[in-house]
CSV table of C-alpha atoms in Angstrom, one decimal:
chain,number,residue,atom,x,y,z
A,265,ASN,CA,0.0,0.0,0.0
A,266,THR,CA,3.0,2.3,-0.4
A,267,VAL,CA,2.6,5.4,-2.6
A,268,ILE,CA,5.7,6.4,-4.6
A,269,PHE,CA,6.4,9.7,-6.3
A,270,PHE,CA,9.8,9.7,-8.0
A,271,PHE,CA,11.1,12.9,-9.7
A,272,SER,CA,14.4,14.8,-10.0
A,273,GLU,CA,15.9,18.1,-9.3
A,274,ASN,CA,16.1,20.5,-12.3
A,275,GLY,CA,19.7,19.9,-13.2
A,276,ARG,CA,22.7,22.2,-13.4
A,277,GLY,CA,22.4,26.0,-13.5
A,278,MET,CA,23.9,26.3,-17.0
A,279,PRO,CA,22.8,28.7,-19.7
A,280,GLY,CA,19.4,27.4,-20.7
A,281,GLY,CA,19.2,25.1,-17.6
A,282,LYS,CA,17.4,25.5,-14.4
A,283,ARG,CA,18.1,29.2,-14.0
A,284,TRP,CA,15.9,29.8,-17.1
A,285,LEU,CA,12.3,29.0,-18.2
A,286,TYR,CA,13.2,26.8,-21.1
A,287,ASP,CA,12.2,23.1,-21.1
A,288,SER,CA,15.8,22.1,-20.5
A,289,GLY,CA,15.5,23.8,-17.1
A,290,LEU,CA,11.8,23.1,-16.3
A,291,ARG,CA,11.1,19.5,-17.4
A,292,VAL,CA,11.9,16.7,-15.0
A,293,PRO,CA,11.2,13.0,-15.0
A,294,LEU,CA,8.2,11.8,-13.0
A,295,ILE,CA,7.3,8.2,-12.1
A,296,ILE,CA,4.3,7.5,-9.8
A,297,LYS,CA,3.0,4.4,-8.1
A,298,ILE,CA,-0.4,4.5,-6.4
A,299,PRO,CA,-1.7,1.0,-5.6
A,300,GLY,CA,-4.9,0.3,-7.4
A,301,VAL,CA,-4.7,3.5,-9.4
A,302,THR,CA,-1.6,3.6,-11.7
A,303,PRO,CA,-1.4,0.8,-14.2
A,304,ALA,CA,1.9,-1.0,-14.6
A,305,GLY,CA,3.9,0.6,-17.5
A,306,GLY,CA,1.3,3.2,-18.0
A,307,VAL,CA,2.4,6.5,-19.7
A,308,SER,CA,0.6,9.9,-19.6
A,309,ASP,CA,1.1,12.9,-21.8
A,310,GLN,CA,-0.7,15.2,-19.3
A,311,MET,CA,0.9,18.6,-18.6
A,312,ILE,CA,1.8,18.5,-14.9
A,313,SER,CA,3.3,21.1,-12.6
A,314,LEU,CA,5.2,20.0,-9.5
A,315,ILE,CA,2.7,22.0,-7.4
A,316,ASP,CA,0.2,19.3,-8.4
A,317,LEU,CA,2.0,16.6,-6.5
A,318,ALA,CA,0.9,17.7,-3.0
A,319,PRO,CA,-2.9,17.9,-3.7
A,320,THR,CA,-2.8,14.7,-5.8
A,321,LEU,CA,-1.2,12.8,-3.0
A,322,MET,CA,-3.4,14.3,-0.3
A,323,ILE,CA,-6.7,13.7,-2.1
A,324,ASN,CA,-5.7,10.1,-2.9
A,325,LEU,CA,-4.9,9.6,0.8
A,326,ASP,CA,-8.3,11.2,1.8
A,327,ILE,CA,-6.5,14.2,3.4
A,328,HIS,CA,-8.2,17.6,3.1
A,329,THR,CA,-6.5,20.2,0.9
A,330,PRO,CA,-6.6,23.9,2.0
A,331,GLU,CA,-8.2,26.5,-0.2
A,332,TYR,CA,-5.0,28.3,-0.8
A,333,MET,CA,-3.3,25.3,-2.4
A,334,GLN,CA,-2.9,26.1,-6.1
A,335,GLY,CA,-2.1,22.6,-7.6
A,336,GLN,CA,-4.7,20.3,-9.0
A,337,VAL,CA,-5.3,16.5,-8.9
A,338,PHE,CA,-4.1,14.8,-12.1
A,339,ILE,CA,-4.7,11.1,-11.2
A,340,GLY,CA,-6.9,9.0,-9.0
A,341,LYS,CA,-9.7,10.3,-6.9
A,342,ARG,CA,-11.4,13.6,-7.7
A,343,GLN,CA,-9.2,14.1,-10.7
A,344,ASN,CA,-9.4,17.6,-12.3
A,345,GLU,CA,-9.5,18.4,-16.0
A,346,PRO,CA,-6.0,18.1,-17.5
A,347,ARG,CA,-4.0,21.4,-17.7
A,348,GLU,CA,-3.9,23.3,-20.9
A,349,TYR,CA,-1.0,25.5,-19.6
A,350,ALA,CA,1.7,25.3,-17.0
A,351,PHE,CA,2.9,28.5,-15.3
A,352,SER,CA,6.5,29.0,-14.5
A,353,ALA,CA,8.5,31.8,-12.8
A,354,ARG,CA,12.1,32.8,-12.0
A,355,ASP,CA,13.2,35.5,-9.7
A,356,ARG,CA,16.6,36.0,-7.9
A,357,ILE,CA,19.2,33.4,-8.3
A,358,ASP,CA,22.6,33.9,-6.7
A,359,ASN,CA,23.1,37.7,-6.9
A,360,ALA,CA,21.0,38.1,-10.1
A,361,GLU,CA,17.7,39.7,-9.4
A,362,GLU,CA,15.4,38.9,-12.4
A,363,LYS,CA,11.7,38.7,-13.1
A,364,LEU,CA,10.9,36.1,-15.7
A,365,ARG,CA,7.5,34.5,-16.2
A,366,ALA,CA,6.2,31.8,-18.7
A,367,ILE,CA,3.4,29.5,-19.7
A,368,THR,CA,3.8,26.3,-21.6
A,369,SER,CA,1.2,24.4,-23.6
A,370,LYS,CA,1.7,21.1,-25.4
A,371,GLN,CA,2.9,23.0,-28.5
A,372,PHE,CA,4.1,26.5,-27.5
A,373,LYS,CA,6.2,28.2,-24.8
A,374,TYR,CA,5.6,31.9,-24.1
A,375,ILE,CA,8.1,33.8,-21.9
A,376,LYS,CA,7.8,37.3,-20.7
A,377,ASN,CA,11.1,38.9,-19.6
A,378,TYR,CA,10.2,41.7,-17.2
A,379,THR,CA,13.9,42.3,-16.7
A,380,TYR,CA,14.8,42.1,-20.4
A,381,GLU,CA,17.5,44.8,-19.9
A,382,ILE,CA,19.6,42.3,-17.9
A,383,PRO,CA,21.7,40.2,-20.4
A,384,PHE,CA,21.9,36.5,-20.4
A,385,GLU,CA,25.5,36.7,-19.5
A,386,GLU,CA,24.8,38.6,-16.3
A,387,GLU,CA,27.5,38.8,-13.7
A,388,LEU,CA,27.1,36.0,-11.2
A,389,GLU,CA,29.3,34.9,-8.4
A,390,ILE,CA,29.2,31.1,-9.2
A,391,LEU,CA,28.4,30.7,-12.9
A,392,PRO,CA,31.8,31.9,-14.3
A,393,GLN,CA,33.5,29.0,-12.4
A,394,PHE,CA,31.7,26.4,-14.6
A,395,PRO,CA,34.0,25.1,-17.4
A,396,THR,CA,31.3,25.3,-20.0
A,397,VAL,CA,30.8,29.0,-19.3
A,398,LYS,CA,34.6,29.6,-19.8
A,399,VAL,CA,34.3,27.9,-23.2
A,400,MET,CA,31.3,30.0,-24.2
A,401,SER,CA,33.3,33.2,-23.3
A,402,LYS,CA,36.1,32.1,-25.6
A,403,ILE,CA,33.5,31.3,-28.4
A,404,LYS,CA,32.2,34.8,-28.1
A,405,VAL,CA,35.6,36.3,-28.4
A,406,ASN,CA,36.4,34.2,-31.4
A,407,LYS,CA,33.0,34.8,-32.9
A,408,LYS,CA,32.5,31.1,-33.6
A,409,VAL,CA,29.0,30.8,-32.4
A,410,GLU,CA,26.3,28.1,-33.1
A,411,SER,CA,22.7,29.1,-33.1
A,412,SER,CA,22.0,27.2,-29.9
A,413,THR,CA,24.7,29.1,-28.1
A,414,ASP,CA,24.2,32.5,-29.8
A,415,LYS,CA,21.1,33.3,-27.8
A,416,PHE,CA,22.9,33.3,-24.5
A,417,LEU,CA,25.5,35.8,-25.7
A,418,LYS,CA,22.9,38.4,-26.6
A,419,LYS,CA,20.4,40.6,-24.8
A,420,LYS,CA,17.1,39.1,-23.9
A,421,ALA,CA,13.9,39.8,-25.9
A,422,LYS,CA,10.9,41.3,-24.1
A,423,GLU,CA,8.9,38.3,-25.2
A,424,GLU,CA,9.8,34.8,-26.4
A,425,LEU,CA,7.6,32.3,-28.2
A,426,TYR,CA,8.8,28.8,-29.2
A,427,ASP,CA,7.1,26.0,-31.1
A,428,LEU,CA,8.1,23.0,-28.9
A,429,LYS,CA,7.0,20.4,-31.4
A,430,ASN,CA,9.1,21.7,-34.2
A,431,ASP,CA,11.8,23.5,-32.2
A,432,PRO,CA,12.2,21.4,-29.0
A,433,TYR,CA,15.5,23.1,-28.0
A,434,GLU,CA,13.8,26.5,-28.2
A,435,ILE,CA,16.3,28.2,-30.4
A,436,HIS,CA,14.1,30.2,-32.8
A,437,ASN,CA,12.1,33.0,-31.1
A,438,LEU,CA,8.9,33.2,-33.1
A,439,ALA,CA,7.7,36.3,-31.2
A,440,VAL,CA,9.8,38.4,-33.6
A,441,ARG,CA,8.2,36.9,-36.7
A,442,ASP,CA,5.0,38.4,-38.0
A,443,TYR,CA,3.8,35.1,-39.4
A,444,PHE,CA,3.2,33.8,-35.8
A,445,GLU,CA,1.4,36.9,-34.5
A,446,GLU,CA,-1.9,35.0,-34.1
A,447,ASP,CA,-0.2,32.3,-31.9
A,448,LEU,CA,1.7,35.0,-30.0
A,449,ASN,CA,-1.5,36.9,-29.2
A,450,LYS,CA,-3.2,33.8,-28.1
A,451,MET,CA,-0.4,32.8,-25.7
A,452,ARG,CA,0.0,36.4,-24.5
A,453,LYS,CA,-3.8,36.5,-23.7
A,454,GLU,CA,-3.6,33.1,-21.8
A,455,PHE,CA,-0.5,34.3,-20.0
A,456,ASN,CA,-2.1,37.5,-18.7
A,457,LYS,CA,-5.1,35.5,-17.6
A,458,ILE,CA,-3.1,32.9,-15.7
A,459,GLU,CA,-0.6,35.4,-14.2
A,460,SER,CA,-3.4,37.5,-12.8
A,461,SER,CA,-5.0,34.5,-11.2
A,462,VAL,CA,-1.9,33.2,-9.5
A,463,GLY,CA,-0.3,36.6,-8.8
A,464,GLY,CA,2.8,37.8,-10.6
A,465,PHE,CA,4.5,39.0,-7.4
A,466,LEU,CA,6.4,41.5,-9.5
A,467,ASN,CA,6.6,44.1,-6.7
A,468,VAL,CA,7.1,41.8,-3.8
A,469,THR,CA,10.5,42.1,-2.1
A,470,GLU,CA,12.3,39.2,-0.6
A,471,SER,CA,12.1,40.7,2.9
């Protein structure tokens, strides 16, 4: 009768990794075992946020969930409708104070960089010690830059839009292309709706 939730940490804080709102920093493996609920070898393509783990576990153990709990139940008892979008946020990491927010659907990722004036290569206390970052600095000097690396050597855009099905590594920012204006407007509208419901905490200080 043991319930098992197995998931990982978000990985290393490399450019594009857990310090950022790209899938390479957000997505983690998730394996769940709930006796009598999860079929052996079953696979789900649901969009799940880690804040869903607590209410899912509590409801399946018949424990009351408080009103302020934001997650939803994605399997077992009293299951909610599957998510269409997952909300993500990034604030200060190390000595870098940023405000980045995003929503992800099964096809698109929309990122709003409130602190777009801060470059990707911001001054951090720990990051320059990583061997890969030292290599990237040399690449920039020698101007031998691949498209996947080039983004992290430039200024951030105010908005980013990626087609996750056709561009899983989130290299091509579609927000700057007129052809995807309809998709951008749809994701922007959903972002504003979701952010207002959960709270952007844009003006909340750490203290």
